[in-house]
Amino acid sequence: MKLEANEQTVFDREAASAFWIEAPEVCRLRQEELAARSEHDVLVRMLYSGISRGTEALIFRGLVPESEFERMRGPHMEGSFPFPVKYGYAAVGQVEAGPSRLVGREVFALFPHQDRFILPADQVTVLPDTLPARRAVLAANMETALNIAWDAGIQPGDRVAVFGAGVVGSLVAYLASRIVGTETVVVDRDPARKDLASNLGLTFAQAGTLDGEFDVLINATASAEALQEAITHAGMEAKIVEASWYGDRPVSISLGGAFHSRRLSLVSSQVGGIPAVRRARWTYARRMAKALELLLDPRLESLISGETAFFELPDAYARILSAQDTLCHRIHY
């Protein structure tokens, strides 16, 4: 077909099956017709997606506060909060159609749980050749962890305490431990997480047993108790980074005692913005490419705690989100 100068090739529409949360703790698969694909788009067949347990549990239970409806929208979310919504942001697939340089390549995208999807070609990131697609579902979590490490300003030789041995907390501790000279400990109330920490080469402390003062302390538990413990163990002029998101839950901590006399800094970290000191040089695309590169270590497979077939997801979703031992749960298509 010959195109006029102001025309764009549009291909036949494709069909897909997508996972929707329709009401509090109610979900199902819907059949959808995809948007028309242009010559600048890619059609991706999903291989795996990852469930972000903390965020998706808040959405599933209808706990996203109205004030956060717009900020909580995923990059390609459909619907609107509180319900119905199609949500998710850890999609790994293979390009079936699109620009020739991408056809057949495995890619990562910030896209909900859906077996096929169409995106502009510049919104997918090609996986490194040696990164297995099954591990790439951790890319969004690693991107978050990288941003937290930047916000924390961890330096060689620092004593670092990371509270929460979930996926993000473990990845932050993993990154911190690889900075030369750091002494990094990951803290969790579940003693069973000691094995996970050991698999990642990390020192573990059970909550309430941490000893000493630290230069940088990061809370990734969504727990006020852990944040309070971080404040307690912060050294003079130390930095405390709150990386959790609490939804609509109020948080109470004590800022008395030594908080002011130690001149402590309490700051937030959120992956939606690149830290100001890096913003001039780092794009979101560069950050995502680096996150994928940082997943090359096979030990990070230990952060995948289970796997479910996509067609089983509506029946399994509530159980996956409520299981206390869930880390990253992988969906295969």
C-alpha positions as a printed Julia matrix, in Angstrom:
333×3 Matrix{Float64}:
   0.0     0.0    0.0
   1.36    3.39  -1.0
   1.09    6.09   1.67
   0.55    9.77   1.15
   2.97   12.03   3.05
   0.48   12.74   5.82
  -0.74    9.15   6.21
   0.38    6.38   8.58
   0.06    2.63   8.11
  -2.65    1.14  10.34
  -2.85   -2.64  10.72
  -5.72   -4.94  11.63
  -6.95   -4.87  15.2
  -5.82   -7.63  17.59
  -7.67   -9.37  20.42
  -6.45   -9.83  23.98
  -7.42  -11.17  27.38
  -6.89   -8.71  30.27
  -7.11   -8.91  34.06
  -9.48   -6.37  35.69
 -10.25   -5.55  39.32
 -13.94   -4.68  39.2
 -14.91   -4.09  42.86
 -13.35   -4.63  46.3
 -11.79   -8.12  46.1
 -13.61   -8.93  42.85
 -11.61   -9.62  39.68
 -11.97  -11.37  36.34
 -10.52  -11.73  32.86
 -12.08   -9.65  30.1
 -11.79  -10.17  26.35
 -10.8    -6.94  24.6
 -10.12   -5.61  21.14
  -6.77   -3.86  21.03
  -6.34   -0.45  19.52
  -5.26   -0.26  15.91
  -1.48   -0.7   15.53
   0.55    1.78  13.49
   3.93    1.18  11.89
   5.56    2.83  14.91
   3.95    0.44  17.42
   4.87   -3.03  18.6
   2.55   -5.95  19.25
   3.85   -7.84  22.27
   2.9   -11.35  23.32
   3.23  -11.56  27.09
   5.56  -14.18  28.51
   5.5   -13.23  32.18
   4.2   -10.48  34.43
   4.94   -9.81  38.06
   2.52   -8.94  40.86
   3.55   -5.99  43.01
   2.0    -7.34  46.2
   1.93   -4.17  48.32
   0.53   -1.78  45.71
  -1.84   -4.26  44.11
  -3.21   -5.34  47.5
  -4.16   -1.73  48.29
  -5.92   -1.44  44.93
  -7.64   -4.83  45.22
  -9.07   -3.88  48.62
 -10.13   -0.4   47.54
  -7.68    1.39  49.87
  -6.27    3.97  47.45
  -7.16    7.37  48.97
  -9.1     9.72  46.72
  -6.31   12.28  47.0
  -3.96    9.83  45.28
  -6.23    8.7   42.43
  -4.27   10.58  39.77
  -0.77   10.01  41.17
  -1.44    6.27  41.52
  -2.4     5.76  37.89
  -0.1     3.29  36.2
   1.52    4.23  32.88
  -0.99    2.17  30.84
  -3.7     1.58  33.41
  -7.26    1.54  32.13
 -10.41    2.36  34.07
 -10.37    4.68  37.06
  -9.99    4.42  40.82
 -11.44    3.04  42.89
 -12.99    0.55  40.39
 -12.93   -0.91  37.82
  -9.23   -0.81  36.97
  -6.76   -2.76  34.86
  -3.5    -2.42  36.75
   0.06   -3.73  36.82
   3.49   -2.56  35.74
   5.83   -5.53  35.33
   5.32   -6.99  31.85
   7.83   -9.13  29.99
   7.04  -10.31  26.49
   8.21  -11.01  22.97
   7.62   -8.62  20.1
   5.47  -10.31  17.45
   5.08   -7.38  15.07
   6.51   -3.9   14.67
   9.78   -2.32  13.55
  12.11   -5.01  12.19
  14.83   -4.25  14.76
  12.44   -5.34  17.53
  10.56   -8.29  16.04
  11.45  -11.44  17.96
  13.17   -9.55  20.79
  12.2   -10.0   24.43
  11.22   -6.71  26.06
  10.1    -5.18  29.34
   7.22   -2.71  29.58
   5.21   -0.97  32.29
   1.92   -2.63  31.39
  -0.94   -4.4   33.25
  -1.58   -8.15  33.32
  -2.71   -8.93  29.75
  -1.75  -11.65  27.28
  -1.11   -9.35  24.29
  -0.73   -5.59  24.07
   0.26   -2.78  21.75
   2.6     0.08  22.68
   4.7     2.67  20.87
   8.08    1.09  20.15
   9.9     3.63  22.33
   7.95    2.47  25.4
   9.45   -1.01  25.53
  12.99   -1.81  26.69
  14.91   -4.68  25.12
  16.23   -7.17  27.66
  20.0    -7.72  27.89
  20.91  -10.86  25.91
  21.93  -12.77  29.03
  18.93  -11.82  31.2
  16.29  -14.58  31.36
  12.77  -13.28  30.67
  11.48  -15.0   33.81
  13.76  -12.84  36.0
  13.01   -9.6   34.17
   9.65   -9.33  35.98
  11.73   -7.79  38.8
  12.69   -4.8   36.62
  10.13   -2.35  38.04
  11.15   -3.32  41.58
  14.83   -2.91  40.73
  14.09    0.49  39.19
  12.43    1.5   42.46
  15.35    0.16  44.49
  17.84    2.05  42.33
  15.92    5.28  42.84
  15.82    4.69  46.61
  19.58    4.12  46.66
  20.03    7.41  44.81
  17.72    9.26  47.21
  19.59    7.73  50.15
  22.95    8.96  48.86
  24.78    5.85  50.07
  28.56    6.34  50.01
  31.5     3.92  50.27
  32.08    2.88  53.86
  28.59    3.8   55.11
  26.78    1.68  57.66
  23.38    1.02  56.08
  20.26   -0.51  57.64
  17.36   -1.51  55.4
  14.1    -2.3   57.16
  11.97   -4.83  55.3
  13.2    -7.95  53.5
  10.47   -7.85  50.89
  11.32   -7.49  47.21
  12.13   -3.76  47.21
  13.88   -3.78  50.57
  16.0    -6.78  49.62
  16.96   -5.15  46.32
  17.92   -1.91  48.07
  20.08   -3.85  50.53
  21.58   -5.84  47.65
  22.56   -2.62  45.83
  23.9    -1.0   49.01
  26.03   -4.06  49.82
  27.74   -3.8   46.42
  29.04   -0.28  47.12
  32.61   -0.72  48.23
  33.2    -0.71  51.97
  29.56   -0.48  53.04
  28.32   -2.47  56.03
  24.74   -3.34  55.13
  22.17   -5.13  57.27
  18.61   -5.99  56.32
  16.06   -6.01  59.17
  12.79   -7.93  59.18
  10.38   -9.19  61.83
  10.1   -12.58  60.09
  13.09  -14.77  61.06
  12.47  -16.92  57.98
  13.72  -14.04  55.82
  17.23  -14.77  57.12
  17.57  -17.47  54.45
  16.61  -14.99  51.72
  19.17  -12.49  53.03
  21.81  -15.19  53.1
  21.03  -16.16  49.48
  21.71  -12.55  48.48
  24.9   -12.32  50.54
  23.32   -9.97  53.09
  23.62   -9.69  56.86
  20.27  -10.18  58.6
  18.86   -8.88  61.9
  15.44   -9.63  63.3
  13.36   -6.56  64.12
  14.02   -5.38  67.65
  17.51   -6.88  67.83
  19.43   -4.36  65.71
  22.53   -3.0   67.41
  24.54    0.18  66.85
  24.18    3.42  64.91
  23.94    3.8   61.15
  24.72    6.48  58.56
  21.78    5.67  56.25
  18.54    3.92  57.23
  15.82    2.94  54.76
  12.3     1.86  55.64
  10.58   -0.38  53.1
   8.05   -2.04  55.41
   5.04    0.31  55.38
   5.3    -0.04  59.17
   5.5     2.83  61.65
   7.24    0.52  64.12
  10.08   -0.07  61.67
  10.34    3.65  60.93
  10.58    4.31  64.66
  13.32    1.69  65.0
  15.19    3.39  62.16
  15.04    6.73  63.99
  16.31    5.06  67.15
  19.39    3.67  65.39
  20.23    6.76  63.33
  23.62    8.29  64.1
  24.42   11.98  64.31
  23.12   13.79  61.18
  22.13   10.47  59.62
  19.61   10.19  56.79
  16.4     8.17  57.11
  14.61    7.37  53.85
  10.92    6.43  53.96
  10.36    4.29  50.86
   6.99    2.83  51.88
   3.57    3.91  50.71
   0.82    3.7   53.33
  -2.28    4.27  51.22
  -4.9     5.98  53.39
  -3.48    4.76  56.72
  -2.26    7.43  59.17
   1.2     6.89  60.65
   2.26    7.89  64.15
   5.93    8.21  65.16
   7.77    9.97  67.96
  10.0    12.85  66.93
  11.0    13.65  70.48
  14.06   12.3   72.25
  17.23   12.61  70.17
  15.55   13.32  66.82
  16.4    17.04  66.87
  19.63   16.91  68.88
  21.04   14.38  66.39
  19.96   16.63  63.5
  18.39   13.71  61.66
  17.0    13.98  58.13
  13.77   12.15  57.26
  13.05   12.12  53.52
  10.73   10.29  51.16
  11.58    8.35  48.03
   9.17    7.7   45.17
  10.04    6.12  41.84
   7.84    8.53  39.86
  10.57   11.19  39.99
  14.3    10.94  39.3
  16.3    12.68  42.07
  17.15   16.28  41.22
  20.91   15.71  41.34
  20.61   13.17  38.49
  17.7    14.58  36.51
  19.89   16.5   34.05
  21.63   13.33  32.88
  19.26   10.43  33.54
  16.08    9.76  31.58
  13.46    7.2   32.6
  14.61    5.04  29.67
  18.22    5.1   30.88
  17.12    4.24  34.43
  15.03    1.28  33.22
  17.86   -0.04  31.04
  20.18    0.11  34.04
  17.6    -1.67  36.24
  17.48   -4.56  33.75
  21.27   -4.73  33.68
  21.35   -4.92  37.48
  19.21   -8.08  37.38
  21.91  -10.23  35.75
  22.88  -11.85  39.08
  21.2   -15.33  39.2
  20.89  -15.04  43.0
  18.03  -12.58  42.48
  15.84  -15.51  41.38
  15.3   -16.09  45.11
  12.97  -13.05  45.1
  10.45  -14.98  42.96
   8.31  -16.8   45.51
   5.74  -18.49  43.27
   4.19  -18.73  39.84
   0.62  -18.97  38.53
  -0.87  -19.41  35.07
  -2.63  -16.32  33.74
  -5.96  -18.1   33.25
  -5.92  -19.08  36.94
  -5.24  -15.54  38.17
  -8.84  -14.47  39.05
  -9.2   -17.43  41.42
  -5.68  -17.14  42.85
  -5.26  -13.36  43.17
  -6.7   -12.88  46.67
  -4.63  -15.77  48.02
  -1.43  -14.43  46.41
  -1.93  -10.97  47.91
  -2.8   -12.22  51.38
   0.03  -14.75  51.76
   2.59  -13.33  54.18
   5.5   -15.13  52.53
   4.79  -13.73  49.04
   7.68  -11.84  47.48
   7.36  -11.33  43.72
   4.7   -13.67  42.38
   5.19  -14.41  38.7
   2.39  -14.97  36.18
   3.13  -17.08  33.11
   1.15  -16.83  29.88
